[in-house]
Tab-separated table of C-alpha atoms in Angstrom:
chain	number	residue	atom	x	y	z
A	28	MET	CA	-157.459	23.980	-137.783
A	29	LEU	CA	-158.201	27.521	-138.891
A	30	ARG	CA	-157.905	30.335	-136.338
A	31	HIS	CA	-159.100	33.766	-137.319
A	32	ASP	CA	-158.211	37.210	-136.034
A	33	PRO	CA	-159.470	40.265	-137.969
A	34	ASP	CA	-156.144	40.690	-139.795
A	35	LYS	CA	-154.315	37.433	-139.079
A	36	ILE	CA	-155.059	33.833	-139.925
A	37	MET	CA	-153.294	30.769	-138.547
A	38	VAL	CA	-153.652	27.577	-140.547
A	39	GLY	CA	-152.342	24.674	-138.431
A	40	GLU	CA	-150.953	22.674	-141.333
A	41	ILE	CA	-151.574	22.662	-145.049
A	42	ARG	CA	-151.968	19.133	-146.356
A	43	ASP	CA	-154.335	19.469	-149.299
A	44	PRO	CA	-155.062	21.750	-152.276
A	45	GLU	CA	-158.292	23.124	-150.795
A	46	THR	CA	-156.602	24.350	-147.613
A	47	ALA	CA	-153.710	25.766	-149.634
A	48	GLN	CA	-156.126	27.667	-151.880
A	49	ILE	CA	-157.961	29.124	-148.866
A	50	ALA	CA	-154.652	30.282	-147.371
A	51	VAL	CA	-153.534	31.907	-150.639
A	52	GLN	CA	-156.900	33.630	-151.166
A	53	SER	CA	-156.838	34.946	-147.607
A	54	ALA	CA	-153.328	36.316	-148.112
A	55	LEU	CA	-154.280	37.894	-151.436
A	56	THR	CA	-157.155	39.732	-149.733
A	57	GLY	CA	-154.863	41.376	-147.214
A	58	HIS	CA	-154.717	38.929	-144.327
A	59	LEU	CA	-151.440	37.903	-142.749
A	60	VAL	CA	-151.418	34.094	-142.963
A	61	PHE	CA	-149.166	31.842	-140.898
A	62	THR	CA	-149.100	28.121	-141.548
A	63	THR	CA	-146.995	24.993	-141.317
A	64	VAL	CA	-146.037	22.474	-143.955
A	65	HIS	CA	-144.004	19.359	-143.277
A	66	ALA	CA	-140.954	19.415	-145.562
A	67	ASN	CA	-137.190	18.908	-145.443
A	68	ASN	CA	-136.238	22.487	-146.346
A	69	VAL	CA	-137.657	25.744	-147.698
A	70	PHE	CA	-137.419	24.582	-151.307
A	71	ASP	CA	-139.445	21.450	-150.598
A	72	VAL	CA	-142.156	23.719	-149.154
A	73	LEU	CA	-142.306	25.634	-152.424
A	74	GLY	CA	-142.528	22.389	-154.376
A	75	ARG	CA	-145.324	21.095	-152.154
A	76	PHE	CA	-147.447	24.162	-152.745
A	77	LEU	CA	-146.845	24.221	-156.478
A	78	HIS	CA	-147.629	20.495	-156.761
A	79	MET	CA	-150.982	21.186	-155.086
A	80	GLY	CA	-152.004	22.981	-158.268
A	81	LEU	CA	-151.833	26.546	-156.985
A	82	ASP	CA	-151.400	29.284	-159.536
A	83	PRO	CA	-147.666	30.081	-159.240
A	84	TYR	CA	-148.188	33.809	-159.757
A	85	ASN	CA	-150.813	34.091	-156.992
A	86	PHE	CA	-148.738	31.897	-154.701
A	87	VAL	CA	-145.557	33.969	-154.976
A	88	SER	CA	-147.508	37.226	-154.872
A	89	CYS	CA	-148.688	36.517	-151.354
A	90	LEU	CA	-145.584	34.743	-150.042
A	91	ASN	CA	-143.219	36.787	-147.853
A	92	CYS	CA	-140.916	34.139	-146.417
A	93	VAL	CA	-140.487	30.454	-145.705
A	94	LEU	CA	-138.740	29.149	-142.600
A	95	ALA	CA	-137.425	25.625	-142.122
A	96	GLN	CA	-136.158	24.537	-138.730
A	97	ARG	CA	-134.644	21.587	-136.941
A	98	LEU	CA	-133.639	21.061	-133.354
A	99	VAL	CA	-130.141	19.836	-132.568
A	100	ARG	CA	-129.053	18.478	-129.224
A	101	LYS	CA	-126.605	20.713	-127.372
A	102	ILE	CA	-123.346	19.390	-125.932
A	103	CYS	CA	-123.599	18.789	-122.204
A	104	PRO	CA	-121.697	21.585	-120.417
A	105	HIS	CA	-120.816	19.227	-117.549
A	106	CYS	CA	-118.858	16.673	-119.603
A	107	ARG	CA	-117.759	18.796	-122.577
A	108	ARG	CA	-114.382	17.803	-124.008
A	109	THR	CA	-112.210	18.742	-126.969
A	110	VAL	CA	-111.714	16.307	-129.863
A	111	GLN	CA	-110.091	16.316	-133.285
A	112	HIS	CA	-111.773	14.481	-136.133
A	113	ASP	CA	-109.917	12.388	-138.668
A	114	ARG	CA	-109.917	13.124	-142.383
A	115	ARG	CA	-112.611	10.543	-143.147
A	116	THR	CA	-115.052	11.964	-140.558
A	117	LEU	CA	-114.538	15.472	-141.907
A	118	GLU	CA	-115.080	14.334	-145.506
A	119	GLU	CA	-118.189	12.335	-144.554
A	120	SER	CA	-119.516	15.477	-142.861
A	121	GLY	CA	-118.945	17.618	-145.955
A	122	LEU	CA	-116.104	19.618	-144.404
A	123	ASP	CA	-112.831	20.336	-146.164
A	124	PRO	CA	-110.251	18.156	-144.361
A	125	GLU	CA	-107.424	20.536	-145.257
A	126	ARG	CA	-109.200	23.420	-143.571
A	127	TYR	CA	-110.509	21.611	-140.467
A	128	GLN	CA	-107.800	18.957	-139.859
A	129	GLY	CA	-106.420	20.698	-136.766
A	130	PHE	CA	-109.688	22.254	-135.587
A	131	LEU	CA	-110.620	21.510	-131.985
A	132	PHE	CA	-114.231	20.313	-131.998
A	133	GLN	CA	-116.346	19.786	-128.892
A	134	GLU	CA	-118.403	16.796	-127.777
A	135	GLY	CA	-119.854	15.418	-124.579
A	136	ALA	CA	-118.220	12.416	-122.924
A	137	GLY	CA	-121.379	11.412	-121.069
A	138	CYS	CA	-121.995	11.994	-117.367
A	139	ALA	CA	-124.665	11.726	-114.682
A	140	GLU	CA	-126.053	15.168	-115.593
A	141	CYS	CA	-126.845	14.127	-119.189
A	142	HIS	CA	-127.582	10.481	-118.333
A	143	GLY	CA	-124.519	9.349	-120.264
A	144	VAL	CA	-125.546	10.671	-123.691
A	145	GLY	CA	-123.261	13.728	-123.893
A	146	TYR	CA	-126.089	16.117	-124.759
A	147	LEU	CA	-128.245	18.357	-122.583
A	148	GLY	CA	-130.909	20.615	-124.064
A	149	ARG	CA	-131.609	21.618	-127.641
A	150	SER	CA	-130.931	24.509	-129.983
A	151	ALA	CA	-132.688	25.485	-133.212
A	152	ILE	CA	-131.072	25.678	-136.605
A	153	VAL	CA	-133.042	27.626	-139.177
A	154	GLU	CA	-133.176	28.284	-142.885
A	155	LEU	CA	-135.062	31.481	-143.778
A	156	LEU	CA	-135.941	32.242	-147.367
A	157	ALA	CA	-137.061	35.879	-147.549
A	158	LEU	CA	-138.603	36.431	-150.954
A	159	ASN	CA	-137.551	39.254	-153.248
A	160	ASP	CA	-138.680	40.025	-156.807
A	161	ASP	CA	-135.944	37.891	-158.381
A	162	LEU	CA	-136.862	34.832	-156.302
A	163	ARG	CA	-140.579	35.362	-156.958
A	164	GLU	CA	-139.953	35.443	-160.706
A	165	LYS	CA	-137.827	32.292	-160.576
A	166	ILE	CA	-140.405	30.398	-158.491
A	167	ALA	CA	-143.281	31.461	-160.775
A	168	ALA	CA	-141.221	30.395	-163.807
A	169	ARG	CA	-140.534	27.041	-162.106
A	170	VAL	CA	-136.774	27.253	-162.616
A	171	PRO	CA	-134.717	24.299	-161.358
A	172	ILE	CA	-134.052	24.140	-157.611
A	173	SER	CA	-130.310	24.579	-158.228
A	174	GLN	CA	-130.994	28.030	-159.721
A	175	LEU	CA	-133.335	28.919	-156.854
A	176	LYS	CA	-130.707	27.885	-154.316
A	177	GLN	CA	-128.066	29.960	-156.062
A	178	ALA	CA	-130.324	33.032	-156.132
A	179	ALA	CA	-131.298	32.478	-152.482
A	180	ALA	CA	-127.651	32.239	-151.440
A	181	GLN	CA	-126.877	35.456	-153.299
A	182	SER	CA	-129.705	37.195	-151.444
A	183	GLY	CA	-128.323	36.075	-148.059
A	184	THR	CA	-130.165	32.857	-147.243
A	185	VAL	CA	-128.323	30.667	-144.747
A	186	PHE	CA	-129.192	27.039	-145.465
A	187	LEU	CA	-129.946	24.465	-142.748
A	188	ARG	CA	-126.642	22.680	-143.190
A	189	GLN	CA	-124.729	25.972	-142.992
A	190	ALA	CA	-126.562	26.917	-139.798
A	191	ALA	CA	-125.816	23.470	-138.390
A	192	VAL	CA	-122.096	23.659	-139.208
A	193	GLU	CA	-121.951	27.102	-137.596
A	194	LYS	CA	-123.344	25.544	-134.377
A	195	VAL	CA	-120.636	22.858	-134.532
A	196	LEU	CA	-117.855	25.392	-135.059
A	197	ALA	CA	-119.219	27.451	-132.155
A	198	GLY	CA	-119.037	24.374	-129.890
A	199	ILE	CA	-122.808	24.132	-129.388
A	200	THR	CA	-123.367	20.718	-130.987
A	201	THR	CA	-121.437	17.926	-132.719
A	202	LEU	CA	-120.828	16.704	-136.255
A	203	ARG	CA	-122.572	13.447	-135.381
A	204	GLU	CA	-125.669	15.385	-134.310
A	205	ILE	CA	-125.900	17.606	-137.380
A	206	ASN	CA	-125.327	14.603	-139.646
A	207	ARG	CA	-128.338	13.023	-137.935
A	208	VAL	CA	-130.725	15.949	-138.490
A	209	THR	CA	-129.580	17.489	-141.803
A	210	PHE	CA	-128.484	16.233	-145.184
A	211	VAL	CA	-124.702	16.203	-145.561
A	212	GLU	CA	-123.674	18.799	-148.130
A	213	PRO	CA	-120.360	20.535	-148.676
A	214	VAL	CA	-120.348	23.834	-146.774
A	215	ASP	CA	-117.856	26.613	-147.280
A	216	LEU	CA	-117.643	28.750	-144.138
């Protein structure tokens, strides 16, 4: 689906090289283009576009940012309780057991309000990659993802897993929930 406004274009989802090329050409001619791409994170989005055969220089020239999001279930406020996780659970969740051994985590026990599941409502976790000249050069040069991630972190990108762990530490969701919706990676907060 292609919606057009004089200065803005919304492309419902880019699935093929032809649609990707139209979006890039529109952006290069001064239009603000918004679109969706199904991917696991912001770096997978970049890979998808580049594997569609787009010219890397044109692609990064018109790209301002990439946002990845997931929804996590929020702990039910009616049956919220405090728990401590054992060393194994912390390790399996990518958290340093020495640092979080005594931390008081939150979870829902399950009640009539949440129909026994311990969660009520949802909250977004996001990963926003705002492009700068350094990142554009690295993407155009097709450097390894590990180098892109390092440069993104240095420029302030908060990765999905980091955002998810922050929600856990704030008592909004649980380790079990973020392990369900994000890849487990070590996070240093």
